mmCIF file of C-alpha atoms and ligand atoms in Angstrom:
data_model
loop_
_atom_site.group_PDB
_atom_site.id
_atom_site.type_symbol
_atom_site.label_atom_id
_atom_site.label_comp_id
_atom_site.label_asym_id
_atom_site.label_seq_id
_atom_site.Cartn_x
_atom_site.Cartn_y
_atom_site.Cartn_z
ATOM 1 C CA MET E 1 119.135 34.403 89.437
ATOM 2 C CA ASN E 2 117.433 31.215 90.614
ATOM 3 C CA ASP E 3 120.252 30.476 93.087
ATOM 4 C CA ARG E 4 120.001 34.017 94.298
ATOM 5 C CA LEU E 5 116.246 33.595 94.725
ATOM 6 C CA ALA E 6 116.685 30.248 96.490
ATOM 7 C CA GLN E 7 119.251 31.852 98.793
ATOM 8 C CA LEU E 8 116.929 34.738 99.566
ATOM 9 C CA ARG E 9 114.005 32.367 100.220
ATOM 10 C CA ALA E 10 116.140 30.207 102.520
ATOM 11 C CA ASP E 11 117.511 33.258 104.385
ATOM 12 C CA PHE E 12 114.014 34.649 104.844
ATOM 13 C CA ALA E 13 112.623 31.306 106.060
ATOM 14 C CA ARG E 14 115.428 31.035 108.610
ATOM 15 C CA GLU E 15 114.959 34.562 109.826
ATOM 16 C CA LEU E 16 111.184 34.062 109.927
ATOM 17 C CA ASP E 17 111.755 31.129 112.320
ATOM 18 C CA THR E 18 113.802 33.275 114.669
ATOM 19 C CA VAL E 19 110.946 35.770 115.212
ATOM 20 C CA ARG E 20 109.658 35.388 118.793
ATOM 21 C CA ALA E 21 107.863 38.642 119.374
ATOM 22 C CA GLU E 22 105.174 40.498 117.469
ATOM 23 C CA ALA E 23 107.236 43.671 117.575
ATOM 24 C CA ASP E 24 110.007 41.948 115.544
ATOM 25 C CA VAL E 25 107.668 41.433 112.581
ATOM 26 C CA THR E 26 107.875 45.069 111.600
ATOM 27 C CA GLY E 27 111.694 44.888 111.700
ATOM 28 C CA LEU E 28 111.663 41.815 109.491
ATOM 29 C CA ARG E 29 109.280 43.516 107.063
ATOM 30 C CA ASP E 30 111.458 46.619 106.790
ATOM 31 C CA ARG E 31 114.540 44.413 106.390
ATOM 32 C CA TRP E 32 113.038 42.377 103.529
ATOM 33 C CA VAL E 33 110.471 44.468 101.748
ATOM 34 C CA GLY E 34 111.056 47.866 103.263
ATOM 35 C CA ARG E 35 110.651 50.603 100.581
ATOM 36 C CA LYS E 36 114.005 52.180 101.300
ATOM 37 C CA SER E 37 116.333 49.551 102.551
ATOM 38 C CA GLY E 38 114.448 46.252 101.958
ATOM 39 C CA LEU E 39 116.637 43.370 100.638
ATOM 40 C CA LEU E 40 114.074 42.643 97.929
ATOM 41 C CA THR E 41 113.865 46.302 97.095
ATOM 42 C CA ALA E 42 117.621 46.289 96.589
ATOM 43 C CA GLU E 43 117.302 43.185 94.404
ATOM 44 C CA MET E 44 114.694 44.966 92.319
ATOM 45 C CA LYS E 45 117.104 47.852 91.826
ATOM 46 C CA ASN E 46 119.791 45.385 90.749
ATOM 47 C CA LEU E 47 117.535 44.028 87.992
ATOM 48 C CA GLY E 48 118.983 46.752 85.772
ATOM 49 C CA LYS E 49 122.348 45.027 85.922
ATOM 50 C CA LEU E 50 120.879 41.803 84.471
ATOM 51 C CA PRO E 51 120.831 41.060 80.746
ATOM 52 C CA PRO E 52 117.545 42.461 79.305
ATOM 53 C CA GLU E 53 116.170 39.025 78.319
ATOM 54 C CA GLU E 54 116.506 37.872 81.991
ATOM 55 C CA ARG E 55 115.081 40.965 83.599
ATOM 56 C CA LYS E 56 111.411 40.130 82.933
ATOM 57 C CA THR E 57 111.452 36.660 84.484
ATOM 58 C CA ALA E 58 113.778 37.776 87.246
ATOM 59 C CA GLY E 59 111.439 40.688 87.976
ATOM 60 C CA ALA E 60 108.432 38.397 88.051
ATOM 61 C CA GLN E 61 110.230 35.911 90.287
ATOM 62 C CA LEU E 62 111.305 38.698 92.625
ATOM 63 C CA ASN E 63 107.719 40.044 92.795
ATOM 64 C CA GLU E 64 106.414 36.572 93.482
ATOM 65 C CA LEU E 65 108.987 36.136 96.268
ATOM 66 C CA LYS E 66 108.037 39.594 97.568
ATOM 67 C CA ASP E 67 104.346 38.620 97.668
ATOM 68 C CA GLN E 68 105.176 35.365 99.423
ATOM 69 C CA ILE E 69 107.314 37.206 101.980
ATOM 70 C CA GLU E 70 104.568 39.753 102.643
ATOM 71 C CA ALA E 71 101.980 36.991 102.885
ATOM 72 C CA ALA E 72 104.214 35.115 105.349
ATOM 73 C CA LEU E 73 104.706 38.306 107.393
ATOM 74 C CA GLU E 74 100.952 39.055 107.459
ATOM 75 C CA LYS E 75 100.209 35.498 108.560
ATOM 76 C CA LEU E 76 102.854 35.822 111.264
ATOM 77 C CA GLN E 77 101.284 39.163 112.311
ATOM 78 C CA ARG E 78 97.850 37.521 112.438
ATOM 79 C CA ASP E 79 99.200 34.566 114.406
ATOM 80 C CA PHE E 80 100.779 36.912 116.953
ATOM 81 C CA ALA E 81 97.519 38.926 117.123
ATOM 82 C CA ALA E 82 95.520 35.720 117.662
ATOM 83 C CA VAL E 83 97.863 34.638 120.461
ATOM 84 C CA ARG E 84 97.669 38.113 122.035
ATOM 85 C CA GLU E 85 93.858 38.131 121.881
ATOM 86 C CA ALA E 86 93.704 34.609 123.297
ATOM 87 C CA GLU E 87 95.957 35.685 126.199
ATOM 88 C CA GLN E 88 93.803 38.842 126.593
ATOM 89 C CA LEU E 89 90.679 36.688 126.701
ATOM 90 C CA VAL E 90 92.217 34.423 129.328
ATOM 91 C CA LYS E 91 93.430 37.453 131.304
ATOM 92 C CA GLU E 92 90.061 39.192 130.945
ATOM 93 C CA ARG E 93 88.038 36.018 131.278
ATOM 94 C CA ILE E 94 85.216 36.842 133.709
ATOM 95 C CA ASP E 95 84.062 33.869 135.676
ATOM 96 C CA VAL E 96 80.399 34.832 135.548
ATOM 97 C CA THR E 97 79.761 32.270 138.242
ATOM 98 C CA LEU E 98 81.844 34.392 140.626
ATOM 99 C CA PRO E 99 79.672 36.455 142.981
ATOM 100 C CA GLY E 100 79.582 40.120 141.808
ATOM 101 C CA ARG E 101 81.261 42.875 143.861
ATOM 102 C CA HIS E 102 78.744 43.928 146.529
ATOM 103 C CA ILE E 103 77.795 47.471 145.565
ATOM 104 C CA ALA E 104 76.625 48.860 148.891
ATOM 105 C CA ALA E 105 73.439 50.662 147.868
ATOM 106 C CA GLY E 106 72.277 53.385 150.190
ATOM 107 C CA HIS E 107 68.707 53.298 151.429
ATOM 108 C CA LEU E 108 66.268 55.393 153.329
ATOM 109 C CA HIS E 109 66.813 55.772 157.055
ATOM 110 C CA PRO E 110 64.334 53.756 159.179
ATOM 111 C CA LEU E 111 62.912 57.019 160.534
ATOM 112 C CA THR E 112 62.380 58.286 156.987
ATOM 113 C CA LEU E 113 60.798 54.970 155.986
ATOM 114 C CA LEU E 114 58.341 55.269 158.909
ATOM 115 C CA ARG E 115 57.659 59.005 158.315
ATOM 116 C CA GLU E 116 56.909 58.407 154.630
ATOM 117 C CA ARG E 117 54.618 55.490 155.499
ATOM 118 C CA ILE E 118 52.694 57.689 157.956
ATOM 119 C CA GLU E 119 52.548 60.577 155.448
ATOM 120 C CA ASP E 120 51.040 58.178 152.890
ATOM 121 C CA ILE E 121 48.363 57.177 155.413
ATOM 122 C CA PHE E 122 47.510 60.839 156.127
ATOM 123 C CA VAL E 123 47.376 61.680 152.403
ATOM 124 C CA SER E 124 45.161 58.625 151.855
ATOM 125 C CA MET E 125 42.830 60.068 154.532
ATOM 126 C CA GLY E 126 42.666 63.466 152.750
ATOM 127 C CA TYR E 127 45.301 65.358 154.755
ATOM 128 C CA GLU E 128 47.841 67.834 153.340
ATOM 129 C CA ILE E 129 51.441 67.396 154.480
ATOM 130 C CA GLU E 130 52.686 70.681 155.974
ATOM 131 C CA ASP E 131 56.286 71.852 156.267
ATOM 132 C CA GLY E 132 57.654 74.792 158.214
ATOM 133 C CA PRO E 133 60.523 76.415 160.122
ATOM 134 C CA GLU E 134 62.311 74.611 162.979
ATOM 135 C CA ILE E 135 62.991 77.982 164.644
ATOM 136 C CA GLU E 136 59.872 79.714 165.920
ATOM 137 C CA THR E 137 58.900 82.698 168.009
ATOM 138 C CA SER E 138 57.346 82.039 171.406
ATOM 139 C CA PHE E 139 53.973 82.911 169.909
ATOM 140 C CA TYR E 140 53.977 79.924 167.553
ATOM 141 C CA ASN E 141 55.826 77.606 169.948
ATOM 142 C CA PHE E 142 53.753 78.380 173.047
ATOM 143 C CA ALA E 143 51.158 81.202 173.103
ATOM 144 C CA ALA E 144 49.295 80.043 169.978
ATOM 145 C CA LEU E 145 49.072 76.585 171.561
ATOM 146 C CA ASN E 146 47.510 77.980 174.730
ATOM 147 C CA ILE E 147 50.654 77.149 176.730
ATOM 148 C CA PRO E 148 50.640 79.718 179.546
ATOM 149 C CA ALA E 149 53.665 81.913 180.284
ATOM 150 C CA ASN E 150 54.551 79.986 183.457
ATOM 151 C CA HIS E 151 54.200 76.527 181.937
ATOM 152 C CA PRO E 152 57.279 74.339 182.586
ATOM 153 C CA ALA E 153 57.502 73.591 178.847
ATOM 154 C CA ARG E 154 58.564 77.214 178.387
ATOM 155 C CA SER E 155 61.478 76.909 180.797
ATOM 156 C CA PRO E 156 65.010 76.963 179.375
ATOM 157 C CA GLN E 157 65.335 73.542 181.066
ATOM 158 C CA ASP E 158 62.989 72.157 178.444
ATOM 159 C CA THR E 159 63.386 74.493 175.472
ATOM 160 C CA PHE E 160 66.384 75.512 173.329
ATOM 161 C CA TYR E 161 66.131 79.308 173.251
ATOM 162 C CA LEU E 162 68.076 81.218 170.605
ATOM 163 C CA ALA E 163 69.270 84.811 170.620
ATOM 164 C CA GLY E 164 66.096 86.573 169.369
ATOM 165 C CA GLU E 165 66.115 89.848 167.412
ATOM 166 C CA HIS E 166 63.725 92.833 167.767
ATOM 167 C CA GLY E 167 62.781 91.572 171.229
ATOM 168 C CA LYS E 168 61.326 88.428 169.659
ATOM 169 C CA THR E 169 62.208 85.370 171.682
ATOM 170 C CA LEU E 170 63.184 82.599 169.311
ATOM 171 C CA SER E 171 63.455 78.910 170.139
ATOM 172 C CA LEU E 172 63.780 75.569 168.415
ATOM 173 C CA ARG E 173 60.240 74.242 168.040
ATOM 174 C CA SER E 174 59.272 71.687 170.660
ATOM 175 C CA GLN E 175 56.307 70.296 168.695
ATOM 176 C CA THR E 176 55.301 70.337 165.043
ATOM 177 C CA SER E 177 51.916 71.876 165.904
ATOM 178 C CA THR E 178 53.604 75.213 165.126
ATOM 179 C CA MET E 179 53.277 74.366 161.428
ATOM 180 C CA GLN E 180 49.545 73.768 161.895
ATOM 181 C CA ILE E 181 49.170 77.215 163.494
ATOM 182 C CA HIS E 182 50.824 78.717 160.388
ATOM 183 C CA ALA E 183 48.478 76.617 158.212
ATOM 184 C CA MET E 184 45.368 77.832 160.075
ATOM 185 C CA GLN E 185 46.531 81.428 159.648
ATOM 186 C CA LYS E 186 47.103 80.890 155.902
ATOM 187 C CA ARG E 187 43.997 78.840 155.122
ATOM 188 C CA ARG E 188 40.410 78.859 156.448
ATOM 189 C CA PRO E 189 38.504 75.681 157.473
ATOM 190 C CA PRO E 190 37.780 73.038 156.421
ATOM 191 C CA LEU E 191 41.396 72.015 157.131
ATOM 192 C CA ARG E 192 43.145 68.640 157.265
ATOM 193 C CA VAL E 193 46.809 69.189 158.001
ATOM 194 C CA ALA E 194 49.481 66.649 158.924
ATOM 195 C CA ALA E 195 52.733 68.115 160.259
ATOM 196 C CA PRO E 196 55.758 65.776 160.332
ATOM 197 C CA GLY E 197 59.217 66.942 161.291
ATOM 198 C CA ARG E 198 62.031 67.326 163.801
ATOM 199 C CA VAL E 199 61.327 68.788 167.244
ATOM 200 C CA PHE E 200 63.769 69.824 169.953
ATOM 201 C CA ARG E 201 63.457 69.438 173.709
ATOM 202 C CA ARG E 202 66.332 69.943 176.091
ATOM 203 C CA ASP E 203 66.657 66.362 177.330
ATOM 204 C CA THR E 204 69.549 64.263 178.589
ATOM 205 C CA PRO E 205 70.049 61.653 175.853
ATOM 206 C CA ASP E 206 69.319 58.129 177.040
ATOM 207 C CA ALA E 207 67.782 54.972 175.587
ATOM 208 C CA THR E 208 64.356 56.607 175.238
ATOM 209 C CA HIS E 209 65.147 60.338 175.115
ATOM 210 C CA ASN E 210 67.032 62.448 172.578
ATOM 211 C CA PRO E 211 67.199 66.294 172.463
ATOM 212 C CA MET E 212 66.098 66.093 168.836
ATOM 213 C CA PHE E 213 63.461 63.640 167.655
ATOM 214 C CA TYR E 214 60.779 63.254 165.021
ATOM 215 C CA GLN E 215 57.097 63.826 165.549
ATOM 216 C CA VAL E 216 54.009 63.901 163.364
ATOM 217 C CA GLU E 217 50.762 65.571 164.249
ATOM 218 C CA GLY E 218 47.384 65.478 162.551
ATOM 219 C CA LEU E 219 44.837 68.307 162.742
ATOM 220 C CA LEU E 220 41.320 68.545 161.328
ATOM 221 C CA VAL E 221 39.126 71.650 161.683
ATOM 222 C CA ASP E 222 35.624 71.947 160.223
ATOM 223 C CA ARG E 223 32.032 72.521 161.307
ATOM 224 C CA GLY E 224 30.564 70.079 163.836
ATOM 225 C CA ILE E 225 33.697 68.017 164.442
ATOM 226 C CA THR E 226 33.292 65.774 167.506
ATOM 227 C CA LEU E 227 35.336 63.521 169.792
ATOM 228 C CA GLY E 228 33.731 60.647 167.855
ATOM 229 C CA ASP E 229 35.407 61.962 164.682
ATOM 230 C CA LEU E 230 38.719 62.019 166.554
ATOM 231 C CA LYS E 231 38.276 58.431 167.783
ATOM 232 C CA GLY E 232 37.126 57.185 164.363
ATOM 233 C CA THR E 233 40.025 58.875 162.599
ATOM 234 C CA VAL E 234 42.671 57.667 165.067
ATOM 235 C CA GLU E 235 41.259 54.112 165.034
ATOM 236 C CA GLU E 236 41.441 54.070 161.202
ATOM 237 C CA PHE E 237 44.944 55.594 161.290
ATOM 238 C CA VAL E 238 46.105 52.909 163.714
ATOM 239 C CA ARG E 239 44.568 50.127 161.601
ATOM 240 C CA ARG E 240 46.345 51.398 158.485
ATOM 241 C CA LEU E 241 49.669 51.718 160.343
ATOM 242 C CA PHE E 242 49.724 48.559 162.429
ATOM 243 C CA GLY E 243 47.180 46.264 160.777
ATOM 244 C CA PRO E 244 43.387 45.864 160.424
ATOM 245 C CA ASP E 245 42.882 44.021 163.728
ATOM 246 C CA THR E 246 44.758 46.588 165.831
ATOM 247 C CA LYS E 247 42.567 48.065 168.553
ATOM 248 C CA THR E 248 42.859 51.616 169.937
ATOM 249 C CA ARG E 249 42.313 52.843 173.500
ATOM 250 C CA PHE E 250 41.902 56.435 174.750
ATOM 251 C CA ARG E 251 42.889 57.424 178.316
ATOM 252 C CA PRO E 252 41.832 60.867 179.540
ATOM 253 C CA SER E 253 44.856 63.181 179.828
ATOM 254 C CA TYR E 254 45.683 66.897 179.868
ATOM 255 C CA PHE E 255 47.426 69.036 177.226
ATOM 256 C CA PRO E 256 47.132 72.850 177.149
ATOM 257 C CA PHE E 257 46.238 72.874 173.425
ATOM 258 C CA VAL E 258 43.288 70.469 173.517
ATOM 259 C CA GLU E 259 40.177 70.049 175.652
ATOM 260 C CA PRO E 260 39.309 67.261 176.363
ATOM 261 C CA GLY E 261 42.652 65.504 175.936
ATOM 262 C CA ALA E 262 43.449 61.812 175.793
ATOM 263 C CA GLU E 263 46.496 59.561 175.532
ATOM 264 C CA ILE E 264 46.212 57.011 172.725
ATOM 265 C CA ASP E 265 47.226 53.355 173.113
ATOM 266 C CA TYR E 266 47.103 50.589 170.478
ATOM 267 C CA THR E 267 47.253 46.822 170.887
ATOM 268 C CA CYS E 268 50.836 45.579 170.989
ATOM 269 C CA PHE E 269 51.872 44.464 167.497
ATOM 270 C CA LYS E 270 54.180 41.841 169.047
ATOM 271 C CA CYS E 271 51.721 39.938 171.273
ATOM 272 C CA HIS E 272 48.470 41.335 169.862
ATOM 273 C CA GLY E 273 47.348 42.243 173.349
ATOM 274 C CA SER E 274 48.261 39.084 175.337
ATOM 275 C CA GLY E 275 51.225 40.858 177.011
ATOM 276 C CA CYS E 276 54.943 40.631 176.243
ATOM 277 C CA ARG E 277 58.347 42.319 176.825
ATOM 278 C CA VAL E 278 57.592 44.958 174.166
ATOM 279 C CA CYS E 279 54.373 46.168 175.845
ATOM 280 C CA LYS E 280 55.657 45.407 179.359
ATOM 281 C CA GLN E 281 52.994 42.681 179.689
ATOM 282 C CA SER E 282 50.192 45.332 179.327
ATOM 283 C CA GLY E 283 49.114 44.298 175.836
ATOM 284 C CA TRP E 284 48.962 48.011 174.971
ATOM 285 C CA ILE E 285 51.564 50.418 173.581
ATOM 286 C CA GLU E 286 51.258 54.169 174.032
ATOM 287 C CA MET E 287 51.205 55.899 170.636
ATOM 288 C CA GLY E 288 50.842 59.546 171.661
ATOM 289 C CA GLY E 289 48.232 62.121 172.644
ATOM 290 C CA SER E 290 45.153 63.717 171.160
ATOM 291 C CA GLY E 291 42.180 65.864 171.883
ATOM 292 C CA MET E 292 39.637 68.405 170.685
ATOM 293 C CA VAL E 293 41.459 71.614 169.699
ATOM 294 C CA HIS E 294 41.202 74.105 172.546
ATOM 295 C CA PRO E 295 38.869 77.040 171.703
ATOM 296 C CA ASN E 296 41.690 79.453 172.712
ATOM 297 C CA VAL E 297 43.859 77.912 169.994
ATOM 298 C CA LEU E 298 41.118 78.415 167.386
ATOM 299 C CA ARG E 299 40.453 81.967 168.556
ATOM 300 C CA GLY E 300 44.206 82.644 168.421
ATOM 301 C CA VAL E 301 44.071 82.118 164.643
ATOM 302 C CA ASP E 302 40.740 83.900 164.175
ATOM 303 C CA ILE E 303 38.698 80.730 163.803
ATOM 304 C CA ASP E 304 35.405 81.064 165.661
ATOM 305 C CA PRO E 305 35.034 78.107 168.042
ATOM 306 C CA GLU E 306 31.277 78.705 168.053
ATOM 307 C CA VAL E 307 31.216 77.795 164.351
ATOM 308 C CA TYR E 308 34.183 75.489 163.956
ATOM 309 C CA SER E 309 35.693 72.720 166.053
ATOM 310 C CA GLY E 310 38.627 70.430 165.468
ATOM 311 C CA PHE E 311 40.659 67.543 166.733
ATOM 312 C CA ALA E 312 44.343 66.860 166.747
ATOM 313 C CA PHE E 313 46.643 64.003 167.630
ATOM 314 C CA GLY E 314 50.380 63.590 167.779
ATOM 315 C CA LEU E 315 52.944 60.789 168.009
ATOM 316 C CA GLY E 316 56.669 60.506 168.420
ATOM 317 C CA LEU E 317 58.345 58.603 165.565
ATOM 318 C CA ASP E 318 61.598 57.635 167.285
ATOM 319 C CA ARG E 319 60.030 55.502 169.994
ATOM 320 C CA LEU E 320 57.655 53.941 167.507
ATOM 321 C CA CYS E 321 60.550 53.251 165.107
ATOM 322 C CA ALA E 322 62.575 51.691 167.942
ATOM 323 C CA LEU E 323 59.631 49.463 168.920
ATOM 324 C CA MET E 324 58.904 48.428 165.320
ATOM 325 C CA TYR E 325 62.534 47.489 164.651
ATOM 326 C CA GLY E 326 63.114 46.007 168.126
ATOM 327 C CA LEU E 327 65.712 48.615 169.109
ATOM 328 C CA ASP E 328 66.354 48.996 172.828
ATOM 329 C CA ASP E 329 68.017 52.420 172.370
ATOM 330 C CA ILE E 330 66.705 55.292 170.164
ATOM 331 C CA ARG E 331 70.194 56.863 170.014
ATOM 332 C CA LEU E 332 71.053 54.086 167.531
ATOM 333 C CA LEU E 333 68.878 56.045 165.086
ATOM 334 C CA TYR E 334 71.289 58.995 165.178
ATOM 335 C CA GLU E 335 74.692 57.365 165.579
ATOM 336 C CA ASN E 336 74.988 56.563 161.870
ATOM 337 C CA ASP E 337 76.594 53.236 162.653
ATOM 338 C CA VAL E 338 76.569 51.543 159.235
ATOM 339 C CA ARG E 339 76.463 48.088 160.888
ATOM 340 C CA PHE E 340 73.133 49.195 162.395
ATOM 341 C CA LEU E 341 71.820 51.122 159.365
ATOM 342 C CA GLU E 342 72.668 48.561 156.701
ATOM 343 C CA GLN E 343 70.174 46.111 158.191
ATOM 344 C CA PHE E 344 67.374 48.357 156.904
ATOM 345 C CA THR E 345 67.917 47.746 153.154
HETATM 346 C C1 2U9 M 1 47.035 72.205 167.135
HETATM 347 C C2 2U9 M 1 46.325 72.007 168.286
HETATM 348 C C3 2U9 M 1 46.508 70.866 169.024
HETATM 349 C C4 2U9 M 1 48.327 67.743 168.950
HETATM 350 C C5 2U9 M 1 48.537 66.881 170.098
HETATM 351 C C6 2U9 M 1 49.576 65.551 171.514
HETATM 352 C C7 2U9 M 1 48.395 65.658 172.131
HETATM 353 C C8 2U9 M 1 50.700 64.732 172.024
HETATM 354 C C9 2U9 M 1 52.935 64.054 171.838
HETATM 355 C C10 2U9 M 1 53.017 62.659 171.254
HETATM 356 C C11 2U9 M 1 54.399 62.131 171.453
HETATM 357 C C12 2U9 M 1 54.191 64.725 171.433
HETATM 358 O O1 2U9 M 1 56.120 63.471 170.190
HETATM 359 S S1 2U9 M 1 55.415 63.474 171.414
HETATM 360 O O2 2U9 M 1 56.156 63.577 172.572
HETATM 361 N N1 2U9 M 1 51.789 64.805 171.343
HETATM 362 O O3 2U9 M 1 50.626 64.063 173.003
HETATM 363 N N2 2U9 M 1 49.686 66.235 170.384
HETATM 364 S S2 2U9 M 1 47.376 66.648 171.229
HETATM 365 O O4 2U9 M 1 47.540 68.812 169.381
HETATM 366 C C13 2U9 M 1 47.390 69.941 168.613
HETATM 367 C C14 2U9 M 1 48.123 70.103 167.458
HETATM 368 C C15 2U9 M 1 47.926 71.264 166.727
HETATM 369 C C16 2U9 M 1 46.837 73.423 166.304
#
């Protein structure tokens, strides 16, 4: 039996050395200690043929050899697993010093960034932010704003008219003041309403004009509101938007929906008034228009101009955005060119 054992041990050791792949370990195990056809299993079965006095030791020796073979196979399995994991680690090794993949994160559009900043200023000055329809009847778009029937703004050259129903002429709104008319119909003074949003004017697109652009208007109606309140409010608005030392200038102007009316200029944020390319050497940049709400507009929403008065001011966001970001063409804001947009992260 000892020779037989020695032979088996030597055969197993030789075969063990020939194993090159992890998958062969299972084959070797089945071949040697497999329950059905294992060599050792067969030896065990042959024990019966041995003389009884030899069976016990032979059985013990066979079991010992079986344990050694299984131990050798497990070690081989572990060795293969260790090699595989080491290769895995090398393959999966992450060089943490390598720069990460640039995950292009989206961000707010420059126009949205500016609109939100202006909305925050209005809210900080006690104004409500109004929203409303972009399609309006001629009442809201023109009549309610004291824009007479023959005013050029009403011409199809300037306004996008839509097929109206029930004889109502519909158009895309050409200023956000329409939302403030709705607000004055829904709520009684005192009122502080800011109206940001898209407006539409039939314009040939060029570096400073676009048929659709963003505007924000502020309106305040209460008892005893004066031009001084308008100036004070606009001056504070400008300081909060452009910086505490920004000055404001009012130039008399005419708008059907205010009386008196005035254009608003602020000191150029590039040259702080000394004159440069941005402000065309004037030191001033036009922000928009303003004025005391026309009594006809108040009457049109059943607010008695003898009791209440109000002021309003409006500015275009696209031009302002272009100036602030040094763009020489506002169409860049709508062309969704990622090379342009990604600079605003
Ligand atoms: C109501 C009554 C009056 C708001 C005003 C302007 C003057 C003005 C322009 C600025 C640049 C439009 O985007 S722009 O082209 N706006 O000049 N806006 S007074 O007057 C109002 C608003 C609401 C009820």
